[in-house]
Amino acid sequence: VMEIVNRYLSNRNSVPEGSYPNTNNRAYLDLVTWIAAIPGARNQDLHRDVLWEGSTTVHVVLHNITKAFGPTTFWPATQKGTPLKDSILSLDMLAAVAPIGSAIIYDSTILHFGGANKLNETRNSIFLDYMSGNTIYACWVN
């Protein structure tokens, strides 16, 4: 997983204003989040995990995620910096159903939400947010 995250963050086409290219080709762990969706939990609101570019989220799947268990659902091509044109807004949302032990890796600025938990079991999830070195610099300086 780290090799993929490092490669993704080190090869970004855009560099946030006031920062420098990520020349050390490393991703830095910025945040670890644990979310427990209890039975009957409703959908989250549509959101982005962060508002700045240069961040990647790794969702560690701790249960077999089915549609009834309320998978994270993504709206394709809505990451920050992508113009929200009618052609993009008409794309179908994608539910990330996945077996236990999977890692779902996505741009932290993509629009998404956690689905409603319709099962009689708590859905636990771990999210690891990584930033490129240039993004960390921009956040601390600005």
CSV table of C-alpha atoms in Angstrom, one decimal:
chain,number,residue,atom,x,y,z
A,1,VAL,CA,0.0,0.0,0.0
A,2,MET,CA,2.8,2.5,0.9
A,3,GLU,CA,4.5,1.9,-2.4
A,4,ILE,CA,1.3,2.8,-4.3
A,5,VAL,CA,0.6,5.9,-2.1
A,6,ASN,CA,4.2,7.1,-2.4
A,7,ARG,CA,4.1,6.7,-6.2
A,8,TYR,CA,0.8,8.5,-6.5
A,9,LEU,CA,1.7,11.4,-4.3
A,10,SER,CA,5.2,11.8,-5.8
A,11,ASN,CA,3.9,12.0,-9.4
A,12,ARG,CA,1.2,14.7,-8.9
A,13,ASN,CA,0.9,17.0,-11.9
A,14,SER,CA,-0.1,20.0,-9.8
A,15,VAL,CA,1.9,21.5,-6.9
A,16,PRO,CA,-0.1,23.6,-4.4
A,17,GLU,CA,0.7,27.3,-4.5
A,18,GLY,CA,3.5,28.3,-2.2
A,19,SER,CA,5.0,24.8,-2.0
A,20,TYR,CA,7.7,22.7,-3.7
A,21,PRO,CA,7.6,19.5,-5.7
A,22,ASN,CA,7.8,16.4,-3.6
A,23,THR,CA,11.4,15.5,-4.5
A,24,ASN,CA,11.9,12.9,-1.8
A,25,ASN,CA,9.0,10.7,-3.3
A,26,ARG,CA,7.5,10.0,0.2
A,27,ALA,CA,4.1,10.1,1.6
A,28,TYR,CA,3.6,11.2,5.2
A,29,LEU,CA,0.9,9.9,7.5
A,30,ASP,CA,-1.2,12.9,8.5
A,31,LEU,CA,-4.3,11.5,10.3
A,32,VAL,CA,-5.7,8.2,11.5
A,33,THR,CA,-9.5,8.0,11.9
A,34,TRP,CA,-11.6,5.2,13.3
A,35,ILE,CA,-15.3,5.3,12.4
A,36,ALA,CA,-17.9,3.0,14.0
A,37,ALA,CA,-21.3,3.0,12.2
A,38,ILE,CA,-23.8,1.4,14.6
A,39,PRO,CA,-26.7,-0.7,13.3
A,40,GLY,CA,-29.3,1.7,11.8
A,41,ALA,CA,-26.7,4.5,11.2
A,42,ARG,CA,-27.9,6.8,8.3
A,43,ASN,CA,-25.9,7.9,5.3
A,44,GLN,CA,-23.2,10.4,5.9
A,45,ASP,CA,-23.6,13.7,4.0
A,46,LEU,CA,-21.7,14.0,0.8
A,47,HIS,CA,-18.3,15.4,1.6
A,48,ARG,CA,-14.5,15.6,0.9
A,49,ASP,CA,-12.1,14.4,3.6
A,50,VAL,CA,-9.9,17.4,3.0
A,51,LEU,CA,-10.0,20.6,1.0
A,52,TRP,CA,-6.4,20.7,-0.2
A,53,GLU,CA,-4.8,18.8,-3.0
A,54,GLY,CA,-2.0,16.3,-2.4
A,55,SER,CA,-3.7,14.0,0.1
A,56,THR,CA,-4.6,10.3,-0.3
A,57,THR,CA,-6.9,8.3,2.0
A,58,VAL,CA,-6.5,4.5,2.6
A,59,HIS,CA,-9.6,2.9,3.9
A,60,VAL,CA,-8.7,-0.4,5.7
A,61,VAL,CA,-11.6,-2.8,5.4
A,62,LEU,CA,-12.3,-4.6,8.7
A,63,HIS,CA,-15.5,-6.4,7.7
A,64,ASN,CA,-16.9,-7.8,4.4
A,65,ILE,CA,-18.5,-4.6,3.1
A,66,THR,CA,-21.7,-5.3,1.2
A,67,LYS,CA,-24.4,-2.9,0.0
A,68,ALA,CA,-26.4,-3.7,3.1
A,69,PHE,CA,-23.4,-2.8,5.3
A,70,GLY,CA,-23.3,0.7,3.9
A,71,PRO,CA,-20.2,1.0,1.8
A,72,THR,CA,-18.4,4.2,1.1
A,73,THR,CA,-19.9,5.6,-2.1
A,74,PHE,CA,-17.8,7.7,-4.5
A,75,TRP,CA,-18.8,10.3,-7.1
A,76,PRO,CA,-16.3,9.7,-9.9
A,77,ALA,CA,-14.1,12.6,-11.2
A,78,THR,CA,-15.1,15.0,-8.5
A,79,GLN,CA,-11.8,15.5,-6.8
A,80,LYS,CA,-10.7,19.1,-6.2
A,81,GLY,CA,-9.3,20.8,-9.2
A,82,THR,CA,-11.6,18.9,-11.6
A,83,PRO,CA,-14.3,21.2,-13.1
A,84,LEU,CA,-17.8,20.0,-12.0
A,85,LYS,CA,-19.3,20.0,-15.5
A,86,ASP,CA,-22.7,18.4,-16.4
A,87,SER,CA,-20.9,15.4,-18.0
A,88,ILE,CA,-19.2,14.7,-14.7
A,89,LEU,CA,-22.2,15.4,-12.5
A,90,SER,CA,-24.2,12.9,-14.6
A,91,LEU,CA,-21.8,10.0,-13.7
A,92,ASP,CA,-23.2,7.2,-11.6
A,93,MET,CA,-21.9,7.0,-8.0
A,94,LEU,CA,-19.8,3.9,-7.2
A,95,ALA,CA,-20.3,1.9,-4.0
A,96,ALA,CA,-17.0,0.4,-2.8
A,97,VAL,CA,-18.1,-3.1,-1.8
A,98,ALA,CA,-15.0,-5.0,-0.7
A,99,PRO,CA,-13.9,-8.1,1.2
A,100,ILE,CA,-12.3,-8.0,4.7
A,101,GLY,CA,-8.6,-7.1,4.5
A,102,SER,CA,-8.9,-4.9,1.4
A,103,ALA,CA,-7.4,-1.4,1.1
A,104,ILE,CA,-9.5,1.2,-0.8
A,105,ILE,CA,-7.2,4.0,-1.9
A,106,TYR,CA,-8.6,7.3,-3.1
A,107,ASP,CA,-7.9,11.0,-3.6
A,108,SER,CA,-9.0,12.6,-0.3
A,109,THR,CA,-10.7,15.4,-2.2
A,110,ILE,CA,-13.2,13.2,-4.1
A,111,LEU,CA,-16.8,13.7,-3.1
A,112,HIS,CA,-18.1,10.6,-1.2
A,113,PHE,CA,-20.2,9.4,1.7
A,114,GLY,CA,-20.4,6.5,4.1
A,115,GLY,CA,-23.6,4.5,3.5
A,116,ALA,CA,-26.4,3.6,5.9
A,117,ASN,CA,-25.7,0.5,8.0
A,118,LYS,CA,-28.7,-1.8,7.4
A,119,LEU,CA,-27.3,-4.8,9.3
A,120,ASN,CA,-27.4,-5.6,13.0
A,121,GLU,CA,-23.7,-5.3,13.4
A,122,THR,CA,-21.4,-2.3,14.0
A,123,ARG,CA,-19.3,-1.4,10.9
A,124,ASN,CA,-15.8,-0.4,12.0
A,125,SER,CA,-13.4,1.3,9.6
A,126,ILE,CA,-9.9,2.7,9.8
A,127,PHE,CA,-8.9,5.6,7.5
A,128,LEU,CA,-5.2,6.5,7.0
A,129,ASP,CA,-4.7,9.9,5.4
A,130,TYR,CA,-1.4,10.6,3.8
A,131,MET,CA,0.0,13.9,2.4
A,132,SER,CA,2.9,14.6,0.1
A,133,GLY,CA,5.9,16.5,1.5
A,134,ASN,CA,5.0,19.5,-0.6
A,135,THR,CA,1.4,19.6,0.8
A,136,ILE,CA,2.7,19.4,4.4
A,137,TYR,CA,5.0,22.4,3.6
A,138,ALA,CA,2.1,24.4,2.1
A,139,CYS,CA,-0.2,23.7,5.1
A,140,TRP,CA,2.4,24.7,7.7
A,141,VAL,CA,3.7,27.8,5.9
A,142,ASN,CA,0.2,29.1,4.9
